[in-house]
Amino acid sequence: MTDVFISYKKEDAGRVEPIARALAQAGYEVWWDHHIPPGRSYRDVIGAALQTAKCVVVVWSKLSVAGQWVLDEADAGKSRNVLLPLMIDEVEIPYGFRQIEAGRLIGWSGDTSDHEWQNALSSVAHFVGRAPGGAPKPFATPKAAPRLASVAATVDEPKKKGGAGGLIIGLALVALLAGGA
C-alpha cells in the first residue's frame, strides 16, 4: 500500500518533482511515476495504486485543471476522503473540488521549512496516519522515454546479477527495436 499517490499533468513533472522528492525524504512512499509494466493497462496499474494510497495529492496547475486523468484521479481521492489538493499555479480549481482547502505551493522552491509546505506535510501525516520521519524512501524521477529506459535496464540488469539469460533477452529486444525503427 502506497502512502501518497500524486496526480499531476505530465508536462508539470519538473515542477512536481520537488514535492515528490520532499515527501520521499520525509519517509513517505510516493507513487507518482507512471511506469506501466509490459502487458498491463494504464487503467489497471494506476487504478490499483490510486485505490490503495492512503493520501491522494492532486497538484492543480494551469495544465492539470483541464486534464481528464487528473480530474478522474482527484475524484477518486475525494470519494475516499483522502484528497489533498495543492496548487502550484494561481488557478480556478475545477467544480466539485473547490470546497476542499488547497495548499498553496505557488513558487515553492523546495524549502521544507516553508510554512505552506509544513501545512501540506501535516495534512499528509493526517491522511497517512503517521508523522513524517524514519528513513527516506527510494525516489524515482519519471522518465521521458520509458520504453527505451526499460530496454536499457533489461540489458544492464544481468550484469548486476551475473546472469546471461536476461542479457540475451535484452539484446534481442534492442535488435527488435532497432530493426523496427
Short mmCIF file of C-alpha atoms in Angstrom, two decimals:
data_model
loop_
_atom_site.label_atom_id
_atom_site.label_comp_id
_atom_site.label_asym_id
_atom_site.label_seq_id
_atom_site.Cartn_x
_atom_site.Cartn_y
_atom_site.Cartn_z
CA MET A 1 0.00 0.00 0.00
CA THR A 2 1.39 3.36 -1.07
CA ASP A 3 1.39 6.26 1.36
CA VAL A 4 0.92 9.05 -1.20
CA PHE A 5 -0.36 8.96 -4.78
CA ILE A 6 0.43 12.17 -6.68
CA SER A 7 -1.87 13.18 -9.52
CA TYR A 8 -0.41 15.73 -11.91
CA LYS A 9 -0.18 16.64 -15.57
CA LYS A 10 2.89 15.00 -17.11
CA GLU A 11 4.06 18.33 -18.56
CA ASP A 12 4.36 19.61 -14.97
CA ALA A 13 6.69 16.79 -13.87
CA GLY A 14 9.66 19.12 -13.34
CA ARG A 15 7.61 21.33 -11.02
CA VAL A 16 6.02 18.40 -9.19
CA GLU A 17 9.33 16.60 -8.62
CA PRO A 18 10.32 18.76 -5.59
CA ILE A 19 7.02 17.82 -3.93
CA ALA A 20 7.50 14.10 -4.58
CA ARG A 21 11.14 14.25 -3.51
CA ALA A 22 10.35 16.11 -0.28
CA LEU A 23 7.63 13.57 0.60
CA ALA A 24 10.03 10.67 -0.01
CA GLN A 25 12.70 12.42 2.08
CA ALA A 26 10.10 12.76 4.85
CA GLY A 27 9.79 8.95 4.87
CA TYR A 28 6.62 8.53 2.83
CA GLU A 29 6.29 6.03 -0.01
CA VAL A 30 5.29 8.05 -3.07
CA TRP A 31 3.65 6.81 -6.28
CA TRP A 32 3.92 9.46 -8.95
CA ASP A 33 5.71 7.89 -11.82
CA HIS A 34 3.75 6.01 -14.42
CA HIS A 35 5.93 3.00 -15.10
CA ILE A 36 3.44 0.58 -16.57
CA PRO A 37 4.77 -2.98 -16.88
CA PRO A 38 4.50 -4.51 -20.36
CA GLY A 39 1.19 -6.25 -20.89
CA ARG A 40 -0.61 -4.22 -18.22
CA SER A 41 -3.04 -1.40 -18.88
CA TYR A 42 -2.64 2.13 -17.55
CA ARG A 43 -6.13 1.87 -16.11
CA ASP A 44 -5.31 -1.27 -14.07
CA VAL A 45 -1.92 -0.17 -12.72
CA ILE A 46 -2.86 3.43 -11.96
CA GLY A 47 -6.22 2.34 -10.59
CA ALA A 48 -4.65 -0.14 -8.18
CA ALA A 49 -2.16 2.45 -6.89
CA LEU A 50 -4.89 5.08 -6.61
CA GLN A 51 -7.30 2.83 -4.70
CA THR A 52 -4.71 1.69 -2.16
CA ALA A 53 -2.99 5.03 -1.49
CA LYS A 54 -3.57 6.46 1.98
CA CYS A 55 -3.42 10.02 0.61
CA VAL A 56 -4.12 11.31 -2.92
CA VAL A 57 -2.33 14.57 -3.63
CA VAL A 58 -3.68 16.39 -6.67
CA VAL A 59 -1.39 19.11 -7.98
CA TRP A 60 -3.51 21.86 -9.53
CA SER A 61 -1.75 23.81 -12.27
CA LYS A 62 -2.76 25.69 -15.40
CA LEU A 63 -2.50 22.40 -17.28
CA SER A 64 -3.87 19.93 -14.75
CA VAL A 65 -7.21 21.70 -14.13
CA ALA A 66 -8.26 20.55 -17.61
CA GLY A 67 -6.58 17.14 -17.55
CA GLN A 68 -9.13 14.31 -17.66
CA TRP A 69 -6.86 11.82 -15.89
CA VAL A 70 -6.13 14.36 -13.15
CA LEU A 71 -9.82 15.10 -12.68
CA ASP A 72 -10.64 11.39 -12.51
CA GLU A 73 -7.83 10.74 -10.00
CA ALA A 74 -8.87 13.74 -7.88
CA ASP A 75 -12.44 12.44 -7.91
CA ALA A 76 -11.26 9.02 -6.70
CA GLY A 77 -9.35 10.64 -3.84
CA LYS A 78 -12.32 12.82 -2.95
CA SER A 79 -14.75 9.89 -2.93
CA ARG A 80 -12.47 8.05 -0.46
CA ASN A 81 -11.99 11.22 1.67
CA VAL A 82 -8.21 11.11 1.20
CA LEU A 83 -7.78 14.04 -1.23
CA LEU A 84 -5.14 16.68 -0.55
CA PRO A 85 -5.17 19.43 -3.20
CA LEU A 86 -2.02 21.50 -3.73
CA MET A 87 -1.79 24.49 -6.08
CA ILE A 88 1.41 25.26 -7.97
CA ASP A 89 -0.24 27.91 -10.18
CA GLU A 90 -2.84 30.55 -9.44
CA VAL A 91 -5.80 28.72 -10.98
CA GLU A 92 -9.51 28.33 -10.53
CA ILE A 93 -9.95 24.89 -9.03
CA PRO A 94 -12.45 22.80 -11.03
CA TYR A 95 -16.05 22.46 -9.88
CA GLY A 96 -16.52 19.65 -7.42
CA PHE A 97 -13.19 20.28 -5.68
CA ARG A 98 -13.49 23.88 -4.52
CA GLN A 99 -14.81 23.14 -1.04
CA ILE A 100 -11.63 21.31 -0.02
CA GLU A 101 -8.94 23.70 1.17
CA ALA A 102 -5.92 23.62 -1.13
CA GLY A 103 -2.33 24.08 -0.03
CA ARG A 104 -0.59 26.92 -1.84
CA LEU A 105 2.81 25.93 -3.13
CA ILE A 106 2.87 28.60 -5.82
CA GLY A 107 6.51 29.49 -6.35
CA TRP A 108 7.63 26.97 -3.72
CA SER A 109 11.37 26.45 -4.07
CA GLY A 110 11.59 23.12 -2.24
CA ASP A 111 12.35 24.70 1.13
CA THR A 112 10.95 22.14 3.59
CA SER A 113 10.87 24.72 6.40
CA ASP A 114 8.39 26.85 4.40
CA HIS A 115 5.12 27.39 6.29
CA GLU A 116 2.91 26.25 3.37
CA TRP A 117 4.99 23.10 2.92
CA GLN A 118 4.76 22.34 6.65
CA ASN A 119 0.96 22.67 6.42
CA ALA A 120 0.88 20.29 3.46
CA LEU A 121 3.16 17.81 5.22
CA SER A 122 0.95 17.93 8.31
CA SER A 123 -2.05 17.07 6.13
CA VAL A 124 -0.19 14.14 4.57
CA ALA A 125 0.62 12.90 8.07
CA HIS A 126 -3.08 13.12 8.97
CA PHE A 127 -4.15 11.02 5.98
CA VAL A 128 -1.31 8.51 6.21
CA GLY A 129 -1.75 8.11 9.95
CA ARG A 130 1.81 8.81 11.00
CA ALA A 131 4.13 11.75 11.33
CA PRO A 132 6.95 12.28 8.87
CA GLY A 133 10.22 10.66 9.81
CA GLY A 134 12.16 7.50 9.54
CA ALA A 135 14.43 6.57 6.70
CA PRO A 136 13.88 8.42 3.42
CA LYS A 137 12.05 6.28 0.87
CA PRO A 138 13.51 5.49 -2.56
CA PHE A 139 12.74 8.20 -5.07
CA ALA A 140 12.41 7.83 -8.83
CA THR A 141 12.15 10.59 -11.39
CA PRO A 142 9.70 10.00 -14.26
CA LYS A 143 11.45 9.00 -17.42
CA ALA A 144 10.77 10.78 -20.69
CA ALA A 145 11.06 7.59 -22.74
CA PRO A 146 10.05 4.62 -20.55
CA ARG A 147 10.33 2.10 -23.40
CA LEU A 148 13.98 2.85 -24.06
CA ALA A 149 14.74 3.12 -20.36
CA SER A 150 13.23 -0.31 -19.70
CA VAL A 151 15.24 -1.84 -22.54
CA ALA A 152 18.44 -0.33 -21.14
CA ALA A 153 17.56 -1.65 -17.69
CA THR A 154 16.98 -5.11 -19.15
CA VAL A 155 20.40 -5.04 -20.80
CA ASP A 156 22.18 -3.75 -17.68
CA GLU A 157 20.36 -5.91 -15.11
CA PRO A 158 22.04 -9.24 -15.94
CA LYS A 159 25.47 -7.66 -15.44
CA LYS A 160 24.49 -6.77 -11.89
CA LYS A 161 23.09 -10.23 -11.15
CA GLY A 162 25.69 -12.16 -13.11
CA GLY A 163 23.15 -13.98 -15.32
CA ALA A 164 23.34 -14.26 -19.10
CA GLY A 165 19.71 -15.14 -19.90
CA GLY A 166 18.41 -11.64 -19.28
CA LEU A 167 21.26 -10.17 -21.32
CA ILE A 168 20.31 -12.30 -24.33
CA ILE A 169 16.66 -11.29 -24.00
CA GLY A 170 17.67 -7.63 -23.58
CA LEU A 171 19.88 -7.73 -26.66
CA ALA A 172 17.09 -9.40 -28.63
CA LEU A 173 14.71 -6.60 -27.59
CA VAL A 174 17.24 -3.96 -28.64
CA ALA A 175 17.67 -5.70 -32.01
CA LEU A 176 13.90 -5.85 -32.49
CA LEU A 177 13.50 -2.19 -31.63
CA ALA A 178 16.38 -1.17 -33.89
CA GLY A 179 15.04 -3.29 -36.74
CA GLY A 180 11.54 -1.91 -36.39
CA ALA A 181 12.57 1.75 -36.21
#
